[in-house]
Coordinates of N, CA, C and O in Angstrom, one line a residue:
X1 N 51.8 -35.3 47.4 CA 50.5 -34.7 47.9 C 50.4 -33.2 47.5 O 51.5 -32.6 47.4
X2 N 49.3 -32.7 47.3 CA 49.1 -31.3 47.1 C 48.1 -30.8 48.0 O 47.1 -31.6 48.5
X3 N 48.3 -29.6 48.4 CA 47.2 -28.9 49.4 C 46.8 -27.6 48.8 O 47.5 -26.8 48.1
X4 N 45.6 -27.3 49.2 CA 45.0 -26.0 48.7 C 43.9 -25.5 49.8 O 43.3 -26.5 50.4
X5 N 43.9 -24.3 50.0 CA 42.9 -23.8 51.0 C 41.5 -23.8 50.3 O 41.3 -23.2 49.2
X6 N 40.6 -24.6 50.8 CA 39.2 -24.8 50.1 C 38.5 -23.6 50.3 O 38.6 -22.7 51.3
X7 N 37.6 -23.3 49.3 CA 36.6 -22.3 49.5 C 35.8 -22.4 50.6 O 35.4 -23.5 51.2
X8 N 35.6 -21.3 51.5 CA 34.9 -21.3 52.7 C 35.7 -21.7 53.9 O 35.3 -21.6 55.0
X9 N 37.0 -22.2 53.8 CA 37.8 -22.5 54.8 C 38.8 -21.4 55.0 O 39.2 -20.7 54.1
X10 N 39.2 -21.2 56.4 CA 40.0 -20.1 56.7 C 41.4 -20.6 57.1 O 42.3 -19.8 57.4
X11 N 41.6 -22.0 57.3 CA 42.8 -22.4 58.0 C 43.2 -23.8 57.1 O 42.3 -24.6 56.7
X12 N 44.4 -23.9 56.6 CA 45.0 -25.0 56.0 C 46.0 -25.7 56.7 O 46.9 -25.0 57.2
X13 N 45.9 -27.0 57.3 CA 47.1 -27.6 57.9 C 47.8 -28.6 57.0 O 47.0 -29.4 56.4
X14 N 49.0 -28.5 57.1 CA 49.9 -29.4 56.1 C 50.8 -30.2 57.0 O 51.7 -29.7 57.6
X15 N 50.4 -31.6 57.3 CA 51.2 -32.3 58.3 C 52.4 -33.0 57.5 O 52.1 -33.6 56.5
X16 N 53.6 -33.1 58.2 CA 54.7 -33.8 57.6 C 55.2 -34.8 58.6 O 55.2 -34.3 59.9
X17 N 55.2 -36.1 58.4 CA 55.7 -37.0 59.3 C 57.0 -37.7 59.0 O 57.4 -37.8 57.9
X18 N 57.7 -38.0 60.3 CA 59.0 -38.7 60.2 C 58.9 -39.6 61.4 O 58.4 -39.3 62.4
X19 N 59.5 -40.7 61.1 CA 59.7 -41.8 62.2 C 61.1 -42.5 62.1 O 61.6 -42.7 61.0
X20 N 61.6 -42.8 63.3 CA 62.9 -43.5 63.3 C 63.2 -44.0 64.8 O 62.9 -43.2 65.7
X21 N 63.5 -45.1 64.9 CA 64.0 -45.7 66.3 C 63.0 -45.4 67.4 O 63.5 -44.9 68.5
X22 N 61.7 -45.7 67.1 CA 60.8 -45.5 68.2 C 60.3 -44.1 68.4 O 59.4 -43.8 69.3
X23 N 60.9 -43.1 67.7 CA 60.4 -41.7 67.7 C 59.5 -41.4 66.5 O 59.9 -41.8 65.4
X24 N 58.6 -40.5 66.7 CA 57.7 -40.1 65.6 C 57.6 -38.6 65.8 O 57.3 -38.1 66.9
X25 N 57.7 -37.9 64.8 CA 57.3 -36.4 64.8 C 56.3 -36.1 63.7 O 56.3 -36.6 62.5
X26 N 55.3 -35.3 64.1 CA 54.5 -34.8 63.1 C 54.7 -33.3 63.3 O 54.4 -32.6 64.3
X27 N 55.1 -32.6 62.3 CA 55.3 -31.2 62.1 C 54.3 -30.7 61.2 O 54.1 -31.0 60.0
X28 N 53.4 -29.9 61.7 CA 52.3 -29.4 60.9 C 52.5 -27.9 60.7 O 52.7 -27.1 61.6
X29 N 52.4 -27.5 59.4 CA 52.5 -26.1 59.0 C 51.0 -25.7 58.8 O 50.3 -26.2 58.1
X30 N 50.6 -24.5 59.6 CA 49.3 -24.1 59.5 C 49.2 -22.6 58.8 O 50.0 -21.7 59.2
X31 N 48.5 -22.7 57.7 CA 48.3 -21.4 56.9 C 47.0 -20.8 57.2 O 46.0 -21.6 57.2
X32 N 46.8 -19.4 57.3 CA 45.5 -18.9 57.5 C 45.3 -17.9 56.4 O 46.2 -17.2 55.9
X33 N 44.1 -17.9 56.0 CA 43.6 -17.1 54.8 C 43.7 -15.6 55.1 O 43.6 -15.2 56.2
X34 N 44.4 -14.9 54.2 CA 44.6 -13.5 54.3 C 45.8 -13.1 55.2 O 46.0 -12.0 55.6
X35 N 46.6 -14.1 55.5 CA 47.8 -13.9 56.4 C 49.1 -14.5 55.8 O 48.9 -15.5 55.2
X36 N 50.2 -13.9 55.9 CA 51.5 -14.4 55.5 C 52.1 -15.2 56.8 O 53.2 -15.8 56.5
X37 N 51.5 -15.1 57.9 CA 52.0 -15.8 59.0 C 51.9 -17.4 58.8 O 50.8 -17.9 58.3
X38 N 52.9 -18.2 59.1 CA 52.9 -19.6 59.0 C 53.2 -20.2 60.5 O 54.3 -19.9 61.0
X39 N 52.2 -20.8 61.0 CA 52.3 -21.4 62.3 C 53.0 -22.8 62.1 O 52.6 -23.5 61.2
X40 N 53.9 -23.1 63.1 CA 54.5 -24.5 63.0 C 54.2 -25.1 64.4 O 54.5 -24.6 65.4
X41 N 53.6 -26.3 64.3 CA 53.2 -27.1 65.4 C 53.9 -28.4 65.3 O 53.8 -29.1 64.4
X42 N 54.6 -28.7 66.4 CA 55.4 -29.9 66.4 C 54.8 -30.8 67.4 O 54.4 -30.4 68.6
X43 N 54.7 -32.2 67.2 CA 54.2 -33.1 68.0 C 55.0 -34.4 68.0 O 55.3 -34.9 67.0
X44 N 55.9 -34.6 69.2 CA 56.8 -35.7 69.2 C 56.2 -36.8 70.0 O 55.7 -36.6 71.1
X45 N 56.4 -38.0 69.6 CA 55.9 -39.2 70.5 C 57.1 -40.2 70.6 O 57.6 -40.5 69.5
X46 N 57.4 -40.5 71.7 CA 58.6 -41.5 72.0 C 58.0 -42.7 72.5 O 57.5 -42.9 73.6
X47 N 58.1 -43.8 71.6 CA 57.5 -45.1 71.9 C 58.8 -46.0 72.3 O 58.5 -47.2 72.6
X48 N 60.0 -45.4 72.4 CA 61.2 -46.2 72.8 C 61.2 -46.4 74.2 O 60.5 -45.8 75.0
X49 N 62.3 -47.2 74.6 CA 62.4 -47.5 76.0 C 63.3 -46.4 76.7 O 63.3 -46.5 78.0
X50 N 64.0 -45.6 75.9 CA 64.9 -44.4 76.5 C 64.3 -43.2 76.5 O 63.5 -42.8 75.5
X51 N 64.5 -42.3 77.5 CA 64.1 -41.1 77.5 C 64.9 -40.2 76.5 O 66.1 -40.6 76.3
X52 N 64.3 -39.2 75.8 CA 65.1 -38.6 74.7 C 64.9 -37.1 75.0 O 63.8 -36.6 75.3
X53 N 66.0 -36.3 75.0 CA 66.0 -34.8 75.1 C 66.1 -34.2 73.8 O 67.1 -34.5 73.1
X54 N 65.1 -33.4 73.4 CA 65.3 -32.8 72.1 C 65.0 -31.4 72.2 O 64.5 -30.9 72.9
X55 N 65.5 -30.7 71.2 CA 65.3 -29.2 70.9 C 65.0 -29.0 69.5 O 65.6 -29.5 68.6
X56 N 63.9 -28.1 69.3 CA 63.5 -27.8 67.9 C 64.5 -26.9 67.3 O 65.3 -26.1 67.9
X57 N 64.8 -27.1 65.9 CA 65.6 -26.2 65.2 C 64.9 -25.9 63.9 O 64.3 -26.8 63.2
X58 N 64.8 -24.6 63.6 CA 64.2 -24.2 62.4 C 65.0 -23.1 61.7 O 65.7 -22.3 62.4
X59 N 64.9 -23.1 60.4 CA 65.8 -22.1 59.7 C 64.9 -21.7 58.4 O 64.4 -22.5 57.8
X60 N 64.7 -20.4 58.3 CA 64.1 -19.9 57.1 C 65.1 -19.2 56.2 O 65.7 -18.2 56.7
X61 N 65.3 -19.8 55.0 CA 66.4 -19.2 54.2 C 65.8 -18.7 52.9 O 65.0 -19.3 52.3
X62 N 66.3 -17.6 52.5 CA 65.9 -17.1 51.1 C 66.9 -17.5 50.1 O 68.1 -17.2 50.4
X63 N 66.5 -18.0 49.1 CA 67.4 -18.6 48.1 C 67.2 -17.9 46.8 O 66.0 -17.6 46.5
X64 N 68.3 -17.4 46.3 CA 68.1 -16.6 44.9 C 67.7 -17.6 43.8 O 68.3 -18.7 43.8
X65 N 66.7 -17.2 43.1 CA 66.3 -18.1 41.9 C 67.4 -18.2 40.8 O 68.2 -17.4 40.7
X66 N 67.5 -19.5 40.2 CA 68.5 -19.7 39.2 C 67.9 -18.8 37.9 O 66.8 -18.6 37.6
X67 N 69.0 -18.4 37.1 CA 68.6 -17.7 35.8 C 67.5 -18.5 35.1 O 66.7 -17.8 34.4
X68 N 67.6 -19.8 35.0 CA 66.6 -20.6 34.2 C 65.2 -20.2 34.6 O 64.2 -20.1 34.0
X69 N 65.1 -20.1 36.1 CA 63.7 -20.0 36.7 C 63.2 -18.5 36.3 O 62.1 -18.3 36.0
X70 N 64.2 -17.5 36.3 CA 63.8 -16.2 35.9 C 63.4 -16.1 34.4 O 62.4 -15.3 34.0
X71 N 64.0 -16.9 33.5 CA 63.7 -16.7 32.1 C 62.2 -17.4 31.9 O 61.5 -17.0 30.9
X72 N 61.8 -18.2 32.8 CA 60.5 -18.9 32.5 C 59.4 -18.0 32.9 O 58.2 -18.1 32.4
X73 N 59.7 -16.8 33.5 CA 58.6 -15.9 33.9 C 58.4 -15.2 32.8 O 58.1 -14.5 32.0

């Protein structure tokens, strides 16, 4: 899939979905025109028979580009 902020729109939502063992997660990344801020919205749905205790984990890591990527510029 590809996503782009359409002309005249100020918000772009990009949903990512995961499912396993009766659990489903929709993590939506929300981008706003003119802002570097990225909002993350998690929606968890438990269709299983057992209660589940979950904690969100997020990591933002900066990775140095490889030399090949720098040469392409």
